Amino acid sequence: MTAERDAEDLMAEAAAAPVDGWGFGWLAGRATEERPPWGYARLVAARMAHADAALDVDTGGGEVLAEVPRPPKLLTATEAWPPNVEVARRTLRRVGASVVAVAPDGLLPFRGASFDLVVSRHPVRTDWIQTARVLRPGGTFLSQQIGAGTMRELSEAILGPLPPPTQRHPEHAVAAAEAAGLRVVDLRRATLRAEFFDVGAVVWFLRKVIWTVPGFTVDRYREQLRDLHHRITNEGPFVAHAQRFLIEATREVR
């Protein structure tokens, strides 16, 4: 079997694998990524234990929220990607959460001051004005976000050299939060090593994390993927670095 055929088999396998939800179990044994040092799920669980009404924005498949040991009386999640909505509804039954399907970039369909806690892990985009609107005075927004230039090495392996990133800088998030009337009380950053052990892992990751290579398909980037396969075969795991930041902000009591 030639190296090209090996690559085709790996790519075909990854192209056929499901990518619904926001779990990454399919990559077990095929890729690794360091975890941020702050422990987002643990922080969420701690905040939830003291909340009366909480909202999880862009819940994905509900994976993080489902692990909360002491959910609040009112627990709601939003999700914009239709395949994830039903996954989240099944997953979140165990914690009594309702899941609301929303339009991408749409307004949060809740009354003002509805929640004393809003959380969001890896949101596509944070609407800071809407977040401040649905928070009660004294309420908290806690979010782990994708940082600027995340997985840049992988993006450039497919797309070629890229200009410096202009979006997802933590400082921009702080400015937007403050402009919406929130007070930022915590900001942390982390650079996390990721390794891909075969080109199938790369394909599956790019299908799932769609902003890494916008418009990605195997057919469109087959030549680059074959080159990456040979690189991994000859040099070992492909290494990239994920950028993450944690931001916590409160709506002040006036």
Coordinates of C-alpha atoms in Angstrom, one line a residue, residues 19-22 55-63 65 76-89 92 98-110 119-124 208 210-211:
V19 CA -18.8 15.8 14.2
D20 CA -22.0 16.7 16.0
G21 CA -21.9 17.8 19.6
W22 CA -18.8 19.5 21.0
L55 CA -27.7 30.4 31.0
D56 CA -25.1 28.6 28.9
V57 CA -24.6 30.3 25.5
D58 CA -23.4 28.2 22.6
T59 CA -23.7 25.0 24.6
G60 CA -22.6 22.7 21.7
G61 CA -23.8 19.3 22.7
G62 CA -24.2 20.3 26.3
E63 CA -21.1 18.4 27.4
L65 CA -23.2 21.8 31.4
T76 CA -31.2 27.2 30.2
A77 CA -28.9 26.7 27.2
T78 CA -28.8 28.2 23.7
E79 CA -27.4 26.6 20.6
A80 CA -27.4 27.8 17.0
W81 CA -26.2 24.7 15.0
P82 CA -29.3 22.5 14.4
P83 CA -27.6 19.1 14.6
N84 CA -26.3 20.1 18.1
V85 CA -29.7 21.2 19.4
E86 CA -31.1 17.7 19.7
V87 CA -27.8 16.3 21.0
A88 CA -27.9 19.0 23.7
R89 CA -31.5 18.3 24.6
L92 CA -29.0 18.0 29.3
S98 CA -34.0 23.5 28.7
V99 CA -32.3 24.1 25.3
V100 CA -33.4 27.0 23.1
A101 CA -32.5 26.9 19.4
V102 CA -31.4 30.4 18.3
A103 CA -30.3 32.0 15.0
P104 CA -26.6 32.6 14.5
D105 CA -25.8 36.1 15.5
G106 CA -29.4 36.5 16.7
L107 CA -30.5 38.3 19.9
L108 CA -30.8 36.3 23.1
P109 CA -34.5 35.5 23.4
F110 CA -34.8 36.3 27.1
V119 CA -21.5 31.1 31.0
S120 CA -20.1 30.2 27.5
R121 CA -17.3 27.9 26.4
H122 CA -15.7 28.7 23.1
P123 CA -18.5 31.0 21.8
V124 CA -18.6 31.7 18.1
K208 CA -15.4 20.3 13.5
I210 CA -14.6 25.2 11.2
W211 CA -12.9 28.6 11.8

